[in-house]
mmCIF file of C-alpha atoms and ligand atoms in Angstrom:
data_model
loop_
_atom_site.group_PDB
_atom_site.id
_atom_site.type_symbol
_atom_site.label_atom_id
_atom_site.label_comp_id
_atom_site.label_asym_id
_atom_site.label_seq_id
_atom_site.Cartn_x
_atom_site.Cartn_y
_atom_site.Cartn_z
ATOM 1 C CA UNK C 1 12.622 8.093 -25.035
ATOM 2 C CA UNK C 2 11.221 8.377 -21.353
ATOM 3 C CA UNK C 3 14.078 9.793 -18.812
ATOM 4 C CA UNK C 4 12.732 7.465 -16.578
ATOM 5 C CA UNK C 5 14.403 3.540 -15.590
ATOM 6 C CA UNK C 6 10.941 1.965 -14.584
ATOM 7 C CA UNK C 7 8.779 3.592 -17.803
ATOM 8 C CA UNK C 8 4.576 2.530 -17.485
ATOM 9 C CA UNK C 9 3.969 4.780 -20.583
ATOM 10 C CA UNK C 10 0.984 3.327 -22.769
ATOM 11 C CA UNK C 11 0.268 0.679 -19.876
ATOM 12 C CA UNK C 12 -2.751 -0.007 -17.013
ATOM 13 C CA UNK C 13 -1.950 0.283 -13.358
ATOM 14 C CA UNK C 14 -4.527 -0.921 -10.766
ATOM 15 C CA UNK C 15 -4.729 1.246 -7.950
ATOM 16 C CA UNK C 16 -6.931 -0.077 -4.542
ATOM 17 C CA UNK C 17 -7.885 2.537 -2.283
ATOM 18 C CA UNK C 18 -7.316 5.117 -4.816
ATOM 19 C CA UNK C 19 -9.954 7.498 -3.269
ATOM 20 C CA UNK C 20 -7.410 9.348 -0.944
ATOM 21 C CA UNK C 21 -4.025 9.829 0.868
ATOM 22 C CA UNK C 22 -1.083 7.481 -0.874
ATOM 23 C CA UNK C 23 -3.775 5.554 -3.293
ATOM 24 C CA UNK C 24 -4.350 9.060 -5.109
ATOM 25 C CA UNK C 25 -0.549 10.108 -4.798
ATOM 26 C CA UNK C 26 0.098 6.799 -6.669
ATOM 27 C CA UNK C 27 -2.846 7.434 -9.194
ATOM 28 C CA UNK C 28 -1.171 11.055 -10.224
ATOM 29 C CA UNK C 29 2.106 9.651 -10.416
ATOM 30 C CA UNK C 30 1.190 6.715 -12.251
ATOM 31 C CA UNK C 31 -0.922 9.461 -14.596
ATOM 32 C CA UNK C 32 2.172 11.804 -14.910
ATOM 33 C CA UNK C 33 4.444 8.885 -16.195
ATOM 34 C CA UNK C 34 1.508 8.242 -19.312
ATOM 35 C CA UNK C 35 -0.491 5.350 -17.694
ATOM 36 C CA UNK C 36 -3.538 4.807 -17.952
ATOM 37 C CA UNK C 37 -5.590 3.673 -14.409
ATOM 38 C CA UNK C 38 -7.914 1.290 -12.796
ATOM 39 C CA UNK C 39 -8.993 3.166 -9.427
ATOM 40 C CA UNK C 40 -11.109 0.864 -6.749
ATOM 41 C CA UNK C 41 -12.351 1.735 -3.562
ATOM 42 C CA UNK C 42 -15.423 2.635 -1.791
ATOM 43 C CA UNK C 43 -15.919 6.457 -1.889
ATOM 44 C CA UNK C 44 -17.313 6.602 -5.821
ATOM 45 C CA UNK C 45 -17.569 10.198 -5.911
ATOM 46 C CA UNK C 46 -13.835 10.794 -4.799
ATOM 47 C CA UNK C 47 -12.732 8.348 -7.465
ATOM 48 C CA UNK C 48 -14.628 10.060 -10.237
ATOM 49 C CA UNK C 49 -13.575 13.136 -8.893
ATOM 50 C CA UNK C 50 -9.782 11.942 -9.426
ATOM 51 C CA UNK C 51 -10.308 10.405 -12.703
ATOM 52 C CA UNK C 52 -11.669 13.818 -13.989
ATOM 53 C CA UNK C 53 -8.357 15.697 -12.650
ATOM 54 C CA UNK C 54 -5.992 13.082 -14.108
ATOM 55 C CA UNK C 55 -7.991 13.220 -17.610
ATOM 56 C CA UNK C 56 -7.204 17.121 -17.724
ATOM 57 C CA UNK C 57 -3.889 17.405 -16.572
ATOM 58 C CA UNK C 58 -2.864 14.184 -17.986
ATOM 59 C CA UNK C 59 -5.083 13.014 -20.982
ATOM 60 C CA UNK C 60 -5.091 9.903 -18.731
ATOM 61 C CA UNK C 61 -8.222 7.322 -19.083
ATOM 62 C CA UNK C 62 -9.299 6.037 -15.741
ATOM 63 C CA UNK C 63 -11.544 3.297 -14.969
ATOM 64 C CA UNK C 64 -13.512 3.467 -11.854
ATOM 65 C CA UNK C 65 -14.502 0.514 -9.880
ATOM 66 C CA UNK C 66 -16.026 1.333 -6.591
ATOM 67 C CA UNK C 67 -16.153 -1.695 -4.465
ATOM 68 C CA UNK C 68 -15.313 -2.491 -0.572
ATOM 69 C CA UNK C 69 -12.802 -5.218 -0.929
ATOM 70 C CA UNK C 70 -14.307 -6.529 2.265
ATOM 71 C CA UNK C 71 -17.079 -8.063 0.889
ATOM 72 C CA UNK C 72 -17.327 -11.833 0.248
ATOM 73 C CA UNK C 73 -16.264 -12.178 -3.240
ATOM 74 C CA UNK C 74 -15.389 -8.956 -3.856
ATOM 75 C CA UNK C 75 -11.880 -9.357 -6.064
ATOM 76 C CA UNK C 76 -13.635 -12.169 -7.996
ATOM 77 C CA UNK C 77 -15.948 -9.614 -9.089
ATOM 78 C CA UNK C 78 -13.010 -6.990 -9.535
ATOM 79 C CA UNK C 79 -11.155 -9.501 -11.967
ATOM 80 C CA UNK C 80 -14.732 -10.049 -13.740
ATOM 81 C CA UNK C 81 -15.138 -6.650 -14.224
ATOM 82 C CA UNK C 82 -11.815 -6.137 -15.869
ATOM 83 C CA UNK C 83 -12.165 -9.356 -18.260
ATOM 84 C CA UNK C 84 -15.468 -7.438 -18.979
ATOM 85 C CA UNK C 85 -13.946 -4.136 -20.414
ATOM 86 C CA UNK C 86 -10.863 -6.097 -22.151
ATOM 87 C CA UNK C 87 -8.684 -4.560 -19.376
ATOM 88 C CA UNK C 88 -5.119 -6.174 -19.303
ATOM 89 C CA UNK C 89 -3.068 -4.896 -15.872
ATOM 90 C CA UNK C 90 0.721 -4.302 -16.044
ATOM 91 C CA UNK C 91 1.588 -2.459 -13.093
ATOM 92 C CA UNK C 92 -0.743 -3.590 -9.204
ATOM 93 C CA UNK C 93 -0.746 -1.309 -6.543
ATOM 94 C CA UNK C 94 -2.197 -2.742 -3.120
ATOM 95 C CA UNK C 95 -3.100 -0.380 -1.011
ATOM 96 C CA UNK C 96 -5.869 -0.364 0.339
ATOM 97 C CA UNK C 97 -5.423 -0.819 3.958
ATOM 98 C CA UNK C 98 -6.777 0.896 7.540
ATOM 99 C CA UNK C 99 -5.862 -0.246 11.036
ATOM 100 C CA UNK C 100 -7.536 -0.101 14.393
ATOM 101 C CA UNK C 101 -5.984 1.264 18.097
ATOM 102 C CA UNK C 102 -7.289 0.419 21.040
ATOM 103 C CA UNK C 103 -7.197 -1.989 23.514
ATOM 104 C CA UNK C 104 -7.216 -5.951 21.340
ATOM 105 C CA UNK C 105 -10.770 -6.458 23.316
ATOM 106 C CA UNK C 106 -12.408 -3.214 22.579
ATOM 107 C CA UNK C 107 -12.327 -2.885 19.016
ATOM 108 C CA UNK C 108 -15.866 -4.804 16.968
ATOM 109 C CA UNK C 109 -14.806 -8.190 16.100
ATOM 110 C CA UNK C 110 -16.362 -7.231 12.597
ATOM 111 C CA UNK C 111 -13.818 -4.890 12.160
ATOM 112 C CA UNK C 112 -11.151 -6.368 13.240
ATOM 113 C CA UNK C 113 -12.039 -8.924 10.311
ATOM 114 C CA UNK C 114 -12.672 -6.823 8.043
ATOM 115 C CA UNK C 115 -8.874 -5.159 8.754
ATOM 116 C CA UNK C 116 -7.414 -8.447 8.231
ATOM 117 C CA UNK C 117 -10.017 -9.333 5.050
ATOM 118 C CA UNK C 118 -8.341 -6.122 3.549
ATOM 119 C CA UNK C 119 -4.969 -5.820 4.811
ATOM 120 C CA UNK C 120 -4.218 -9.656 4.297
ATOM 121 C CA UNK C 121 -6.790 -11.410 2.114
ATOM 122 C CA UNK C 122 -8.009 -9.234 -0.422
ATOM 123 C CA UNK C 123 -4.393 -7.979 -1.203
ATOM 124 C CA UNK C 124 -3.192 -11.628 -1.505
ATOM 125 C CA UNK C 125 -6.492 -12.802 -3.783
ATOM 126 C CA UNK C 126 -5.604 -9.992 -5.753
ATOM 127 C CA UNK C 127 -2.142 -10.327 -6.492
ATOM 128 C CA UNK C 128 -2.743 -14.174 -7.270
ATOM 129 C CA UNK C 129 -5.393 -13.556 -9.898
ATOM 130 C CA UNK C 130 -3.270 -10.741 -11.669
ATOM 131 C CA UNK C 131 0.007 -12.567 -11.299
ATOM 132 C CA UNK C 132 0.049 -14.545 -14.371
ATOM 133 C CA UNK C 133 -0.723 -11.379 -16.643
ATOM 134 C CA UNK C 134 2.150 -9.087 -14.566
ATOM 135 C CA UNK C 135 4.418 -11.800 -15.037
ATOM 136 C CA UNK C 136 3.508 -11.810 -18.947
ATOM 137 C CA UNK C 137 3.545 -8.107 -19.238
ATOM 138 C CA UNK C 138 7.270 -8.026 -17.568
ATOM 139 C CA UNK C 139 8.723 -10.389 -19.580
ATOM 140 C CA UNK C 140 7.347 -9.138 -23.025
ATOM 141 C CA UNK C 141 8.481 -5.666 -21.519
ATOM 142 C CA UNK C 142 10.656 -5.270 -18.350
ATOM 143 C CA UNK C 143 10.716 -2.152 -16.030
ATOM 144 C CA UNK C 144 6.719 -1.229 -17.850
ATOM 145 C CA UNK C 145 5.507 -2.700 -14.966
ATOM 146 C CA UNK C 146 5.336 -3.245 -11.065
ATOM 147 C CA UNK C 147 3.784 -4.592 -8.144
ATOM 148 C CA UNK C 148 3.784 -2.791 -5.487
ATOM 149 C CA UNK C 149 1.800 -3.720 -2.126
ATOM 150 C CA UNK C 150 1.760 -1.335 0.396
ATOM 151 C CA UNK C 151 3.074 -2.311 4.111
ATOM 152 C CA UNK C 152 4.679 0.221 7.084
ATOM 153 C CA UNK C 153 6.745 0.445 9.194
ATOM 154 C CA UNK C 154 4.568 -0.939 11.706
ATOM 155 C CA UNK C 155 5.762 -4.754 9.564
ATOM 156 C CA UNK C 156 9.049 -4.626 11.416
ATOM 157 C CA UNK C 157 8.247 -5.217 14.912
ATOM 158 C CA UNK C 158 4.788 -5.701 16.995
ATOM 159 C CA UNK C 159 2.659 -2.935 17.776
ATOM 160 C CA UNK C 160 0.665 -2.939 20.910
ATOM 161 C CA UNK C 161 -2.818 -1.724 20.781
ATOM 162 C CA UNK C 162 -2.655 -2.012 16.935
ATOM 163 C CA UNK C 163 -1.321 -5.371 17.324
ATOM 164 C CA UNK C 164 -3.881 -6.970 14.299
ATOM 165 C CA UNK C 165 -2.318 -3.632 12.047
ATOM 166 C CA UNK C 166 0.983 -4.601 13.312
ATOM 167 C CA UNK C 167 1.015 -8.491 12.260
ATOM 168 C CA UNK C 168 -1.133 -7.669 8.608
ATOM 169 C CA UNK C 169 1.584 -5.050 7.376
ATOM 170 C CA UNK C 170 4.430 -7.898 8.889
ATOM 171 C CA UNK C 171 2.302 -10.803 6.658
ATOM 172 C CA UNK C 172 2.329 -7.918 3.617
ATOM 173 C CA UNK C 173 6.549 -7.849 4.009
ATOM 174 C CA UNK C 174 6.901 -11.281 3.889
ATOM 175 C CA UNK C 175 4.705 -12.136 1.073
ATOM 176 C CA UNK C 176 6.193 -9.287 -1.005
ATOM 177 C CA UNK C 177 9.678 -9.917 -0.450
ATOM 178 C CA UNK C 178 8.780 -13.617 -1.084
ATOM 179 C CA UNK C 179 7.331 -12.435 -4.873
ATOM 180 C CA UNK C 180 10.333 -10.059 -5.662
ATOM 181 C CA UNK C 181 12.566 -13.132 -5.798
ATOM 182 C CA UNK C 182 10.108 -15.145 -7.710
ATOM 183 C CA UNK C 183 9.683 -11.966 -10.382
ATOM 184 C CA UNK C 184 13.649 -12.401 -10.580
ATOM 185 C CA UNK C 185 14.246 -12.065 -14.387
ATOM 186 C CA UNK C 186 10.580 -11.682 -15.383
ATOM 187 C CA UNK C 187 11.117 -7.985 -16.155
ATOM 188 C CA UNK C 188 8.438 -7.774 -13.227
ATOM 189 C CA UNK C 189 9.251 -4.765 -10.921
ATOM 190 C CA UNK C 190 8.252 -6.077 -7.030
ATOM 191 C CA UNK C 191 8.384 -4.057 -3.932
ATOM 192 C CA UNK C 192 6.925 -4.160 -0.549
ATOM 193 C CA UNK C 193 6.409 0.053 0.302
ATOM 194 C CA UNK C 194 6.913 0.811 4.530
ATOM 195 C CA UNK C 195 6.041 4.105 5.155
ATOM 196 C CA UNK C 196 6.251 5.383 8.490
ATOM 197 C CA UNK C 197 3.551 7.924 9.674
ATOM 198 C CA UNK C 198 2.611 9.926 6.389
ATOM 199 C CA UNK C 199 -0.102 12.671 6.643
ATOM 200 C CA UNK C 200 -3.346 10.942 4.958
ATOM 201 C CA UNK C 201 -6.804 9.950 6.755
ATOM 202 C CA UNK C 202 -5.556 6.989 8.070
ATOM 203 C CA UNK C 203 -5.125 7.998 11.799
ATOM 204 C CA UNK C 204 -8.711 9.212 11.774
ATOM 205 C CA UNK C 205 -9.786 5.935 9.995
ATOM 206 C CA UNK C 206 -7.710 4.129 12.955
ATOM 207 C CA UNK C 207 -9.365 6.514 15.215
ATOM 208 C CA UNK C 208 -5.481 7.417 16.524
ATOM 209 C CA UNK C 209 -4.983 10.770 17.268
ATOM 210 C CA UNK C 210 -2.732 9.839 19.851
ATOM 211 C CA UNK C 211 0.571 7.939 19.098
ATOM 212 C CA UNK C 212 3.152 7.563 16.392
ATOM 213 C CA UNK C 213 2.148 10.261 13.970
ATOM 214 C CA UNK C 214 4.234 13.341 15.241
ATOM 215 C CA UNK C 215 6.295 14.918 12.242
ATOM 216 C CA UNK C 216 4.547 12.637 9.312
ATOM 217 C CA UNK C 217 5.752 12.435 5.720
ATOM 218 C CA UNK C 218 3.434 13.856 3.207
ATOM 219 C CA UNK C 219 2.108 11.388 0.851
ATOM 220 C CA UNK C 220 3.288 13.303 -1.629
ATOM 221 C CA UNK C 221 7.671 12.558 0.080
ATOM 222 C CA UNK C 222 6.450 9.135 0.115
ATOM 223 C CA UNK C 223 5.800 8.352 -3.292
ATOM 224 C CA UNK C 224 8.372 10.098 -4.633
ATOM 225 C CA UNK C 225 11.197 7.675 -2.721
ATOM 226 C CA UNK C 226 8.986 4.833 -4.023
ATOM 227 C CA UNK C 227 9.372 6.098 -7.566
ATOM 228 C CA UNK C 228 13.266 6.962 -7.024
ATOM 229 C CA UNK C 229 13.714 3.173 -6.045
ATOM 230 C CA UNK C 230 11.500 2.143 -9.063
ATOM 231 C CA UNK C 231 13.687 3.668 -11.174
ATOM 232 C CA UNK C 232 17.009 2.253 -9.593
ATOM 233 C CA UNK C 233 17.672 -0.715 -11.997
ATOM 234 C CA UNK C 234 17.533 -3.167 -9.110
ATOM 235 C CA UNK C 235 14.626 -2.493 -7.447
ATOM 236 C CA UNK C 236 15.118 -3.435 -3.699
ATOM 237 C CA UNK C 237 12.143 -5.873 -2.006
ATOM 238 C CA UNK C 238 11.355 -3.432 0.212
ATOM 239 C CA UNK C 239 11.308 0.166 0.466
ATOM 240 C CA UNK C 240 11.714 2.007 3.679
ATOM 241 C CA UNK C 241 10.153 5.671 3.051
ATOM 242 C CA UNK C 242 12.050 8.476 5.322
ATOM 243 C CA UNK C 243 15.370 8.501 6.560
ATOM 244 C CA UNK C 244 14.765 8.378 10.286
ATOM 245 C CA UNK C 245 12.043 5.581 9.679
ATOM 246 C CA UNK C 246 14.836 3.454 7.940
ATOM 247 C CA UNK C 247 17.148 3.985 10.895
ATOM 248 C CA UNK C 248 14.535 3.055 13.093
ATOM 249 C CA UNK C 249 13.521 -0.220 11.147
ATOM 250 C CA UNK C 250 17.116 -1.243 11.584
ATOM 251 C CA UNK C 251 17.688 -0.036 15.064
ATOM 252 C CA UNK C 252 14.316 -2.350 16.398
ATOM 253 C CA UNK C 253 16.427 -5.366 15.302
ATOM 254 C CA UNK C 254 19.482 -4.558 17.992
ATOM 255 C CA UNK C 255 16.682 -4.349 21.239
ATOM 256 C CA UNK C 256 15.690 -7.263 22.695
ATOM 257 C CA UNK C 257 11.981 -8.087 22.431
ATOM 258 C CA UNK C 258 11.158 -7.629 26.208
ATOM 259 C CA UNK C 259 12.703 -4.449 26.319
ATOM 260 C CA UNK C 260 11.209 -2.904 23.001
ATOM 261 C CA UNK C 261 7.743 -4.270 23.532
ATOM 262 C CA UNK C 262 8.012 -2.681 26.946
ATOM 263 C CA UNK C 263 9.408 0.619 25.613
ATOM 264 C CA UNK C 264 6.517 0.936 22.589
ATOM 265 C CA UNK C 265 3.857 -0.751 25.193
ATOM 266 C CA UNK C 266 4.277 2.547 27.324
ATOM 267 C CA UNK C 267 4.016 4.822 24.365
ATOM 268 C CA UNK C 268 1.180 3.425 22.878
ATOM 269 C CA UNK C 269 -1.206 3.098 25.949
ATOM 270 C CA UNK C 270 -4.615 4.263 25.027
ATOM 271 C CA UNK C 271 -5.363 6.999 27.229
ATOM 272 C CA UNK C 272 -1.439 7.940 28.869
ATOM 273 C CA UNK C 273 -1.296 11.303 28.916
ATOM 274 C CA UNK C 274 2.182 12.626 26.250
HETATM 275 N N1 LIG L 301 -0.746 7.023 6.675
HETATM 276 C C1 LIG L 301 0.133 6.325 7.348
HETATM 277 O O1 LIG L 301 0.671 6.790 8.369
HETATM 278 C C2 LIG L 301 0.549 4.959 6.843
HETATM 279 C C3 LIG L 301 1.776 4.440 7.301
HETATM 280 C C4 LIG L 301 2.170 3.194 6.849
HETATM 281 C C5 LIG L 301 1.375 2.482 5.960
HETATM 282 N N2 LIG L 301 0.195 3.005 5.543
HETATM 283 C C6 LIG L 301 -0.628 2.216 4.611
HETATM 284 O O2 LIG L 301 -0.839 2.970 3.443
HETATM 285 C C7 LIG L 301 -2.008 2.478 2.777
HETATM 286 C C8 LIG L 301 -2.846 3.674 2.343
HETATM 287 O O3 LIG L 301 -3.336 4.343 3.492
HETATM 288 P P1 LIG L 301 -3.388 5.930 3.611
HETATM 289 O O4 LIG L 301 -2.391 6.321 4.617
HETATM 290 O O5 LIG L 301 -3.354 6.550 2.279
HETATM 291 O O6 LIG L 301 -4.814 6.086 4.323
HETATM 292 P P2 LIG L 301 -6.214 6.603 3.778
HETATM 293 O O7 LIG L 301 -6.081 8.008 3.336
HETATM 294 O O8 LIG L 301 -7.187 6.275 4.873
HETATM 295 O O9 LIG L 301 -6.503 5.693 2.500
HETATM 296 C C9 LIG L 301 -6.976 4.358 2.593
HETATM 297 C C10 LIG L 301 -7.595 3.964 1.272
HETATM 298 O O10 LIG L 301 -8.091 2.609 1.386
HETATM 299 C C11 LIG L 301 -9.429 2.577 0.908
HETATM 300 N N3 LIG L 301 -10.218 1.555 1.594
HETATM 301 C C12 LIG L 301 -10.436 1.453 2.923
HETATM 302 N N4 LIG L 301 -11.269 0.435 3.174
HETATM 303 C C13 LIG L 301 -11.585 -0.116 1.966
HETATM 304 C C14 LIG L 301 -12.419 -1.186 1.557
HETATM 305 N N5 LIG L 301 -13.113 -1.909 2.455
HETATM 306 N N6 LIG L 301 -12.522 -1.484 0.247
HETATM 307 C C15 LIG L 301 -11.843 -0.745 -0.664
HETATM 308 N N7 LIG L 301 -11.029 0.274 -0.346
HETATM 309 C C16 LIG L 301 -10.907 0.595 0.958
HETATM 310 C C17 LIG L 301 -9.980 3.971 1.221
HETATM 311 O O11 LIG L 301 -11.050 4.300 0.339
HETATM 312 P P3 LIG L 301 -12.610 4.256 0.684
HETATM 313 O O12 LIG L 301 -12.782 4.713 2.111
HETATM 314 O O13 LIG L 301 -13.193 5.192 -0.321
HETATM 315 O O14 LIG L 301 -13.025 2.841 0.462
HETATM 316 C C18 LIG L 301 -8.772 4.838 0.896
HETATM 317 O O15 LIG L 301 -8.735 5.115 -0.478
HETATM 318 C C19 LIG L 301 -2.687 1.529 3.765
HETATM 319 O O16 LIG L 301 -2.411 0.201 3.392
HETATM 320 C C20 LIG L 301 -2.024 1.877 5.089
HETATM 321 O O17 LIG L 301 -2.028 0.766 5.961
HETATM 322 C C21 LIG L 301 -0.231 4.239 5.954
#
């Protein structure tokens, strides 16, 4: 008998960007609790690398997909792959995800589609092709599984100069919270995650070494809350990680717009000196 509410024993979890920061934090935890994995992202080596660790310390089998998300057609060929190997998901992690600071003009148009292709797209295609078999899997055995799509804090208000980041994690939110009341009474576990600044390689990805990531989480804090609030046995839609990070989501609702797009405007100028 597992001393855990939410219990993934003897089931597959699908993991995106599962090569570093939260994505592996989810893979060991995931591995700890006697699941088995699906790990996708671009960095092969990394993933292999990860699979190897959880197989020793676990006895966990991990199946390693490397693939950018980006590309056209890239979750079709995800779901193919899995229909391949006989692969039946219960628990979808989306988290795969990078943003981009700077001034809206500056950053390459390719990447700023590519940020919403993964942030937005890719984590939407993916949820609607596994849906149907997460929504089986809960109801033939609730709390087993979850979906869980990674958002931020940055979802709760705009952010300037990583206003395309900003509105993606605010589209993740919606769409999440959206699904947990659909999953109501499917045995399906769904939760949107908003971390506030956690120490991964994301700020180097955004190429932000400037703003917002004094006193991070570890990744490590982070999916630990996420894990306390799967095994609550109402799972809330979202899940704010970091006490000062909820107090701030709720305190951004009491400013008016004007005067809290002025106030993070000024703190998030490229270049001001801090
Ligand atoms: N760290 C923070 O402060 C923070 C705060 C709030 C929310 N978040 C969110 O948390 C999630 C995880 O980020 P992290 O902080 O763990 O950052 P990270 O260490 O940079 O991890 C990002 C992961 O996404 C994968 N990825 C990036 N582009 C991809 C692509 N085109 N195709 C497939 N996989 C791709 C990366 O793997 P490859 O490079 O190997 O492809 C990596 O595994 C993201 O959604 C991020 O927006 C982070």
């Amino acid at each position: 008998m597992s001393r855990f509410v939410f219990n993934p024993m003897g089931t597959t979890v699908l993991i995106t960007g599962a090569s570093s920061g939260l994505g592996a934090e989810f893979a060991r935890e995931f591995a700890a609790r006697g699941a088995d994995l699906v790990l996708v992202a671009r960095r092969q080596d990394r993933l292999e690398a990860l699979a190897v660790d959880l197989a020793e310390r676990f006895g966990t089998v991990s199946t390693v997909i490397p693939l950018d998300l980006t590309a056209p057609g890239a979750v079709a060929v995800l779901v193919s792959e899995l229909e391949q190997r006989g692969i039946r998901v219960a628990s979808l992690v989306n988290n795969a995800g990078f943003g981009s600071y700077g001034h809206f003009g500056a950053i390459d148009a390719e990447r700023v589609r590519q940020e919403v292709t993964l942030n937005v797209l890719a984590l939407t295609e993916l949820t609607r092709a596994l849906w149907p078999e997460l929504i089986a899997h809960g109801r033939s055995a609730p709390a087993t599984g979850a979906l869980i799509n990674v958002a931020s804090t940055a979802a709760f208000q705009p952010v300037p100069f990583m206003s395309v980041y900003g509105a993606t994690k605010s589209y993740v939110l919606s769409f999440t919270e959206g699904l947990w009341y659909e999953a109501k009474g499917n045995g399906l576990k769904v939760v949107a995650l908003c971390p506030g600044p956690t120490a991964t390689e994301f700020k180097t990805v955004a190429e932000n070494e400037e703003v917002f990531f004094g006193n991070p989480q570890s990744a490590t804090q982070v999916i630990e809350t996420t894990f306390r609030a799967l095994d609550s046995r109402s799972t809330p839609p979202r899940i704010v990680s970091g006490l000062g990070n909820a107090f701030a989501a709720r305190a951004v609702r009491l400013v008016p717009q004007r005067s809290l797009l002025t106030v993070l405007g000024r703190n998030t100028t490229p270049g001001r000196r801090r």
